[in-house]
XYZ file of C-alpha atoms in Angstrom:
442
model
C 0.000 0.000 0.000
C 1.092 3.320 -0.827
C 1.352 5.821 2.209
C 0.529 9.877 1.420
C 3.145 11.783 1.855
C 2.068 14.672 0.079
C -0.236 16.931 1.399
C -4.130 16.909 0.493
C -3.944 20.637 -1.438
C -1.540 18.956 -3.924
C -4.187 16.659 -4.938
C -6.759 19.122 -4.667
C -5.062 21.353 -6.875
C -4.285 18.804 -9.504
C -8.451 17.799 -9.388
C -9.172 21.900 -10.061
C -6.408 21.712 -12.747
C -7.988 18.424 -14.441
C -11.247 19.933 -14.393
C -9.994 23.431 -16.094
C -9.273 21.037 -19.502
C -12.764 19.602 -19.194
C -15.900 21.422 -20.712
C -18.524 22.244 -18.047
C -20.836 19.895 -17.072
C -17.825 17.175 -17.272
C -17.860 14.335 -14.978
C -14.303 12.174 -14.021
C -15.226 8.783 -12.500
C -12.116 6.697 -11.555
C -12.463 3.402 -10.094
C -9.165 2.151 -7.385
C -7.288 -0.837 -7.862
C -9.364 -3.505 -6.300
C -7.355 -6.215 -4.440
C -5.695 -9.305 -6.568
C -6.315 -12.722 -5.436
C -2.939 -14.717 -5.540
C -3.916 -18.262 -4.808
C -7.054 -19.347 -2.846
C -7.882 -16.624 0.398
C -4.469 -15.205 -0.049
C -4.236 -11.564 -2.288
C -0.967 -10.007 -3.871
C 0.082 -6.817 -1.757
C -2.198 -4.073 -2.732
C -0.648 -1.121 -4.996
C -3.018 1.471 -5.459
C -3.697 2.304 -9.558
C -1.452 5.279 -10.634
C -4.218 7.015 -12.482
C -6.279 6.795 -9.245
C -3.382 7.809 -6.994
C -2.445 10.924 -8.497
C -6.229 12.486 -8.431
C -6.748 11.337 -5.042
C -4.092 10.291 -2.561
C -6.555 7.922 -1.107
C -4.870 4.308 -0.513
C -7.845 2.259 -0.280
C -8.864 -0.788 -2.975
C -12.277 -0.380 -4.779
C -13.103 3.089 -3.871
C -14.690 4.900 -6.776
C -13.760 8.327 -6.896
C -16.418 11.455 -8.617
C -15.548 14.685 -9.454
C -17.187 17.512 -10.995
C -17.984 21.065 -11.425
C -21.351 22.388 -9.242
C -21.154 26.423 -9.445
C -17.908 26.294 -11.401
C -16.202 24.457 -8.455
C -14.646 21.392 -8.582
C -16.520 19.209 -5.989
C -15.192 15.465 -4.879
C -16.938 12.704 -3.988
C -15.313 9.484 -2.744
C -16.976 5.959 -2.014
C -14.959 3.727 -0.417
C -15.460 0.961 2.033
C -17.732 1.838 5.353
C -16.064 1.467 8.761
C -16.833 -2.023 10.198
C -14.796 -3.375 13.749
C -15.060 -6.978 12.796
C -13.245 -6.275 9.572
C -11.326 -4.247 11.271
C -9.733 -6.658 13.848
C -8.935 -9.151 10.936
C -7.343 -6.739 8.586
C -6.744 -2.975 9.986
C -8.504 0.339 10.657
C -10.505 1.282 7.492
C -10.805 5.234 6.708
C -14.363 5.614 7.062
C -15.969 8.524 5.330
C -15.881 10.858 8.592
C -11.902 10.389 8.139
C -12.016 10.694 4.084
C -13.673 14.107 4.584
C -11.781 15.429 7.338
C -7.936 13.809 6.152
C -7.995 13.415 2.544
C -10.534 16.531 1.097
C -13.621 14.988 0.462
C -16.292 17.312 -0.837
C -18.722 14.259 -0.068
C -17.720 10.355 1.441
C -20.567 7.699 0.651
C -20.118 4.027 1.538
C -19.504 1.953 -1.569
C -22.906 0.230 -0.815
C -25.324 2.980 -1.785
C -22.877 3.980 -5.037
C -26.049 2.144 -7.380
C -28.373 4.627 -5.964
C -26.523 7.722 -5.925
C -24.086 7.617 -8.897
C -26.257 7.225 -11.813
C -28.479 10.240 -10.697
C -24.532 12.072 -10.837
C -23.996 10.658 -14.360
C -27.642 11.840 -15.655
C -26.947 15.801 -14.333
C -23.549 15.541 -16.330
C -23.141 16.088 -19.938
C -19.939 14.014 -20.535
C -18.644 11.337 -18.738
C -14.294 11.001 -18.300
C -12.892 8.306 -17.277
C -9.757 5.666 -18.045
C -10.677 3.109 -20.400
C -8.723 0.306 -21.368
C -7.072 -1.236 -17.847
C -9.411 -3.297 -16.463
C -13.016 -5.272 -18.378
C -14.462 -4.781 -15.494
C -14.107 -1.001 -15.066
C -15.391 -0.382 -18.400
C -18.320 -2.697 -18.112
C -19.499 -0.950 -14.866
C -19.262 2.611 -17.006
C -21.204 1.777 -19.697
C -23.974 0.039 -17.644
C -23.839 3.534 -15.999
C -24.283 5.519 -18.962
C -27.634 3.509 -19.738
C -28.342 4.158 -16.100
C -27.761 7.750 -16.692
C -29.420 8.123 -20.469
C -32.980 6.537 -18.566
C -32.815 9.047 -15.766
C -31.546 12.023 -18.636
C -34.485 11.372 -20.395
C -37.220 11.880 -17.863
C -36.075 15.901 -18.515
C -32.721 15.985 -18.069
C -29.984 17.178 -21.096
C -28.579 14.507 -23.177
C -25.581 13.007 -22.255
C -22.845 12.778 -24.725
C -21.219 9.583 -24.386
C -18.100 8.244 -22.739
C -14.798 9.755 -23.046
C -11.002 8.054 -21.964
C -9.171 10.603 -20.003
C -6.102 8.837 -20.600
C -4.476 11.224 -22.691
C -5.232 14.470 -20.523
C -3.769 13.158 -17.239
C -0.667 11.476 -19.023
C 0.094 15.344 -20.029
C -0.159 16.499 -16.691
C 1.989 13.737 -15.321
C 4.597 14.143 -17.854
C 6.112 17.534 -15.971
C 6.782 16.533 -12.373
C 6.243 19.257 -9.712
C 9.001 20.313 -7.605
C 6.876 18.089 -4.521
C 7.159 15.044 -7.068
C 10.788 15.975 -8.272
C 12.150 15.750 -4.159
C 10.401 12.257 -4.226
C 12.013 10.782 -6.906
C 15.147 12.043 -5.267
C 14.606 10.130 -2.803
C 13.531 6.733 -4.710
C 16.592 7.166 -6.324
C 18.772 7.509 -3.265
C 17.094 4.638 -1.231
C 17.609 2.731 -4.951
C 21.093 3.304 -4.928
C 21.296 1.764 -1.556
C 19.950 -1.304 -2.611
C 22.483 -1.401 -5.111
C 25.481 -0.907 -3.606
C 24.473 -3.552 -1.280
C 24.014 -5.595 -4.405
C 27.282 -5.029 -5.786
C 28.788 -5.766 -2.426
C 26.679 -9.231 -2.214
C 27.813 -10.448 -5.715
C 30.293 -13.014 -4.644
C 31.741 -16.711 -6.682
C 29.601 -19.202 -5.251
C 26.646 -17.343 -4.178
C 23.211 -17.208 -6.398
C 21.440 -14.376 -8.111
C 18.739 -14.968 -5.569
C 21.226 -13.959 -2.731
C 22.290 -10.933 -4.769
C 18.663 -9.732 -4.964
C 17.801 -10.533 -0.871
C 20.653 -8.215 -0.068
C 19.150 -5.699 -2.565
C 15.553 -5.576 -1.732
C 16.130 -5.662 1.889
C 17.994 -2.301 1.654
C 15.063 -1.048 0.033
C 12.807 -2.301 3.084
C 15.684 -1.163 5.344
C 14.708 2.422 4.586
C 11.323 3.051 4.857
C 9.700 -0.001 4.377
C 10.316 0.994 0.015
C 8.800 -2.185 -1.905
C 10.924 -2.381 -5.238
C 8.974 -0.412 -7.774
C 9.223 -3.410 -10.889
C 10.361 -6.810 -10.309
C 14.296 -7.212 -9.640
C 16.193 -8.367 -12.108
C 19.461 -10.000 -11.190
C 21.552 -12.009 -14.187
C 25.011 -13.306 -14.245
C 27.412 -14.247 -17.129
C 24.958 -15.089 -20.061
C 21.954 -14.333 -18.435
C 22.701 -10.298 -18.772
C 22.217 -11.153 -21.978
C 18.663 -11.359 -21.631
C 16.636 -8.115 -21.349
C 14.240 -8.935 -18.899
C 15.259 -11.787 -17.492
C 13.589 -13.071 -14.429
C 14.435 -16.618 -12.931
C 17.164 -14.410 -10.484
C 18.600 -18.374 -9.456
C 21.524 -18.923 -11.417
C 25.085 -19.359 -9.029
C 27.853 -16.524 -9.533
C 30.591 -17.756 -11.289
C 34.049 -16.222 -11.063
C 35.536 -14.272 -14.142
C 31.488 -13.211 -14.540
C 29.834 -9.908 -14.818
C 26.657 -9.048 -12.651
C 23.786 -7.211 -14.065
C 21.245 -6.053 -11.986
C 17.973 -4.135 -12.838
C 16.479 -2.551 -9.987
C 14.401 0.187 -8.334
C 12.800 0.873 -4.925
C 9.195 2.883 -4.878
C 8.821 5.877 -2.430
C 5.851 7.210 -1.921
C 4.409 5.914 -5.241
C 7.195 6.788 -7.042
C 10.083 4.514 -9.110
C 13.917 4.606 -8.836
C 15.172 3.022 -11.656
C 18.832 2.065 -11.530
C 21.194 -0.681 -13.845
C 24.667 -1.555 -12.518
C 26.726 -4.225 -14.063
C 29.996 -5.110 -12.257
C 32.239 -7.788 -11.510
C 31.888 -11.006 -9.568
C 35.252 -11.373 -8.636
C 35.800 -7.773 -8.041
C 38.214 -7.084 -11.301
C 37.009 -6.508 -15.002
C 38.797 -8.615 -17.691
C 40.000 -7.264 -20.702
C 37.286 -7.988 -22.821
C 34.415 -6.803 -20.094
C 36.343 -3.152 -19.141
C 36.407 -2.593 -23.271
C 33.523 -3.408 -23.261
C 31.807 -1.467 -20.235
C 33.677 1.502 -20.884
C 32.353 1.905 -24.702
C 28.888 1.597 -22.337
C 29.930 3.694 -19.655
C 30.729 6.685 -22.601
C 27.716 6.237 -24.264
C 25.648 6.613 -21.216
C 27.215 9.905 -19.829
C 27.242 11.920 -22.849
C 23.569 10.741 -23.302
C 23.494 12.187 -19.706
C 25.141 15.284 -20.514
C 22.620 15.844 -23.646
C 19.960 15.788 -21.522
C 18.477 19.233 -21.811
C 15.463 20.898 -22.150
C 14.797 21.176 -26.345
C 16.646 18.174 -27.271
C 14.125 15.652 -28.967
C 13.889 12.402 -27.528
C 14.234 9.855 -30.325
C 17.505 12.525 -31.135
C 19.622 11.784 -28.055
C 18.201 7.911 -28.614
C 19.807 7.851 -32.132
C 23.370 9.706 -30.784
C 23.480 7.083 -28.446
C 23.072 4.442 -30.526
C 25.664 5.718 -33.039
C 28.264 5.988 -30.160
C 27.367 2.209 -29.202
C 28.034 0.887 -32.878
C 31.560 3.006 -33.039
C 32.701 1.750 -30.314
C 31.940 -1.776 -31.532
C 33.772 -0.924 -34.451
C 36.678 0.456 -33.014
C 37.102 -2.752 -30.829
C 36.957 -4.848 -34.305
C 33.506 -6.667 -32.494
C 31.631 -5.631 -35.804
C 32.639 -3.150 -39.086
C 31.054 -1.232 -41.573
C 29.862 2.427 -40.465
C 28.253 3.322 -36.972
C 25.837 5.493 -38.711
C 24.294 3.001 -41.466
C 24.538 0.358 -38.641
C 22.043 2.521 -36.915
C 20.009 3.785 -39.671
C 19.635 0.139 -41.558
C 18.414 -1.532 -37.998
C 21.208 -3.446 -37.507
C 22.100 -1.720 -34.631
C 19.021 -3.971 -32.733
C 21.544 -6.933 -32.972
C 23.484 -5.679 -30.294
C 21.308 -2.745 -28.691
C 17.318 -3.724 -28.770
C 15.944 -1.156 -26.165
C 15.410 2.340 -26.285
C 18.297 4.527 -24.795
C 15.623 5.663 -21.944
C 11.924 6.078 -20.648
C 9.960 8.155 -18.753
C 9.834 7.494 -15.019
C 7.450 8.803 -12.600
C 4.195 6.755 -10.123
C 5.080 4.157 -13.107
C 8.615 2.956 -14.008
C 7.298 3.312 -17.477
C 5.605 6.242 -16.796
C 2.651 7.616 -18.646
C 3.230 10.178 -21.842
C 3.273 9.907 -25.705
C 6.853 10.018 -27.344
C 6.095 10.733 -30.333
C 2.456 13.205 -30.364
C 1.260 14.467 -33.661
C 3.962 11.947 -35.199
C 6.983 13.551 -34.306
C 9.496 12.978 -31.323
C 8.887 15.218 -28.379
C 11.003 17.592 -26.913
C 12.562 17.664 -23.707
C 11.218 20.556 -21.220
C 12.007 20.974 -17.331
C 10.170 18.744 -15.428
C 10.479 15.702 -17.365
C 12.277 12.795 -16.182
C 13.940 9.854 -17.914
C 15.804 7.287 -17.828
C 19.060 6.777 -19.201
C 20.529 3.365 -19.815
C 22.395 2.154 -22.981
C 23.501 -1.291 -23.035
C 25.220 -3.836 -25.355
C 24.058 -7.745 -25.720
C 26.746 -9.852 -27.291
C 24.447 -12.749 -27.494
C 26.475 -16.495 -26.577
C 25.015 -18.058 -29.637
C 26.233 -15.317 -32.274
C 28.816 -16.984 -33.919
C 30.175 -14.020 -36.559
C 31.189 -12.559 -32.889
C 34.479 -13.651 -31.765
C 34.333 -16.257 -28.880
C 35.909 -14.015 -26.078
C 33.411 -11.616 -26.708
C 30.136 -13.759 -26.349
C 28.045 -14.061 -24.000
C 28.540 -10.185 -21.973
C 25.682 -8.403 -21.361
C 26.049 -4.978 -19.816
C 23.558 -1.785 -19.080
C 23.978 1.127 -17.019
C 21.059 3.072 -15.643
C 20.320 6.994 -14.370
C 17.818 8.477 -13.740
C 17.452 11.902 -14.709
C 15.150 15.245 -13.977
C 15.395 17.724 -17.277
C 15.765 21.038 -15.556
C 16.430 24.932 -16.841
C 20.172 24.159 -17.038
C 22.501 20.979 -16.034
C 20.120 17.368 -16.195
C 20.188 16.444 -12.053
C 20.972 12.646 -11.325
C 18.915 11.451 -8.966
C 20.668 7.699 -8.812
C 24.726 9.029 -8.603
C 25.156 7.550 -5.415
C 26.094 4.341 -6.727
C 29.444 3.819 -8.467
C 29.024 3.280 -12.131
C 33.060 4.199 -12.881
C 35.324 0.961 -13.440
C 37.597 2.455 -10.956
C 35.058 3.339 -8.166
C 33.314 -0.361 -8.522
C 36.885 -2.642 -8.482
C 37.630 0.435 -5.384
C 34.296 -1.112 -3.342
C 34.732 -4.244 -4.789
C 38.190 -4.650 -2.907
C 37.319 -3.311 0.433
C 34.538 -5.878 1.368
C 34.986 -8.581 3.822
């Protein structure tokens, strides 16, 4: 469960700012995450829906959430679950709709068990109805038994409602450009992230298993304030860095073998987003320091380019081009960096994007390319930035020494007025600064 952090006005203030896109007589209906059943009585942890989260602040499953203009005000009204002590003793204090008014600025709190009677009579005084459609079957079957709800009480006199429209699209905008509020917690995702990592790093030993690697990493992230990892960890050794997303996290360390690991803690809602690769037994070989450093180039000019105007598919393409000429110049590959890139060849060795957005999502919300053409950086935006290269072990016009390394490095990074801030520096990315930690453990 996500705990607030921020205050109520902040979600206030992004309702009244929603609502300013919206034509009058607009109503938003969002529906919570409802709770996920794992295997017979027992449920995944809950983690509120972003969407839901960043209009409301309220951490409850299955509350339905209503807001609207009356007067040319915004007005909010929450159902949620009703205060009940038996519950209570089995699985915690509930809000209760005293507490929803009075802690998280409720206009109006109505159990969930009397939304049939009351929310339809909302839809029919509304002349469009927002919400986000596309996440769950459910969701959208409840809204468009609604709107016939609504369209029998409309037409006993009331105006005509419109239809159904996804508010996907609005929001996304207004959670592409973090707030200074949001910018200080992704700071500190990143921080507590790069603790988890360094305690990776450290854990990475011959003769231990990915698995141990990743218990050492996620319980830094619980170490400071109880963070939850914001995607599942990914931990691969030797070949298995090779793979982009790969998952199993139970193959042994093997000595001469490069560690990758793929991780991020979630404060507050919001991701870190770090990749370190590094060595097992605390010294890069020949072949892996080449290697890394062509990487490790790559990803800090990307870093450096990381200004407000630059277009994002631009810095994605520079990176790219660096990646291929340093292949080149280490006789992995030949031809020319730049019709490597531009012919798709490049996707041999470098399949991913050079970053993403980050934000309550590790992929966070936001079009990359609107109106067909890449977007442009501007302060408040926050990416990723992670080139890699794949040398995959069964690519034989590779030579052998060279198969089978798999290395990424991750930033994350807030586009600002000037210099791009690094929220994720605290962990050592340099060749010299890892083998330097690598040496000192015990």
């Amino acid at each position: 469960m996500i705990h607030p952090i921020l205050g109520q006005e902040v979600f206030s203030a992004r309702r009244a700012s929603l609502l300013e896109k919206l034509p009058e007589g607009s109503t938003v209906i969002l529906y919570a995450a409802p709770e996920a059943e794992r295997n017979g009585d027992v449920t995944y942890p809950f983690r509120q829906n972003s969407y839901f989260w960043y209009l409301t602040g309220f951490p409850e499953p299955n509350a339905i959430a209503v807001i609207n203009k009356k007067n040319g005000h915004p007005h909010y009204t929450l159902y949620s679950a009703a205060r009940d002590p038996i519950a209570e003793i089995w699985s915690g204090k509930i809000i209760g709709q005293e507490n929803a008014e009075n802690d998280y600025a409720v206009n109006t709190a109505l159990p969930l068990t009397g939304v049939h009677q009351t929310l339809p009579e909302i839809a029919a005084n509304s002349t469009r109805l927002y919400t986000i459609l596309g996440t769950h079957p459910q969701n959208d079957s409840r809204i468009n038994k609604l709107l016939r709800e609504a369209h029998l009480l409309a037409g006993r006199g009331g105006a005509p409602i419109e239809g159904i429209f996804d508010l996907r699209r609005i929001i996304d905008e207004m959670r592409l450009v973090k707030s200074i509020e949001e910018q200080n917690l992704l700071h500190e995702a990143g921080r507590i992230s790069a603790k988890g990592h360094t305690a990776a790093i450290l854990a990475a030993r011959a003769g231990a298993y990915e698995y141990t690697v990743q218990a050492a990493l996620e319980a830094e992230f619980r170490r400071h304030r109880g963070c939850h990892w914001s995607f599942p960890s990914i931990v691969a050794s030797g070949k298995n860095a090779c793979c982009l997303h790969y998952r199993d996290n139970n193959a042994p360390l093997k000595d001469g073998d490069l560690i990758l690991v793929d991780a991020g803690a979630e404060y507050a809602g919001y991701a870190g987003d770090i990749t370190r690769t590094a060595p097992i037994n605390g010294k890069f070989n020949r072949e892996q320091q080449a290697l890394y450093e062509v990487v490790l180039h790559a990803q800090k000019e990307a870093i450096k380019s990381c200004r407000a105007g630059i277009r994002h598919l631009e810095l994605h393409k520079q990176t790219s081009i660096l990646l291929m000429q340093g292949l080149i110049d280490l006789d992995i590959v030949s031809g020319d960096a730049l019709e490597i890139v531009e012919s798709g060849e490049v996707k041999r060795f470098y399949p991913h994007g050079t970053g993403h957005w980050l934000g309550l999502d590790v992929h966070d919300v936001g079009v990359y390319q609107p109106s067909g053409e890449s977007r442009k950086y501007i302060p408040g935006m926050v990416v990723t930035i992670e080139p890699g290269i794949y040398l995959q072990p069964n690519d034989l016009e590779i030579s052998e020494q060279w198969r089978g390394i798999g290395i990424r490095i991750e930033d994350d990074v807030i586009i600002t007025e000037g210099e791009p801030e690094v929220t994720t520096a605290d962990v050592p990315k340099d060749i010299r600064d890892i083998e330097s930690l690598l040496s000192g453990r015990k």
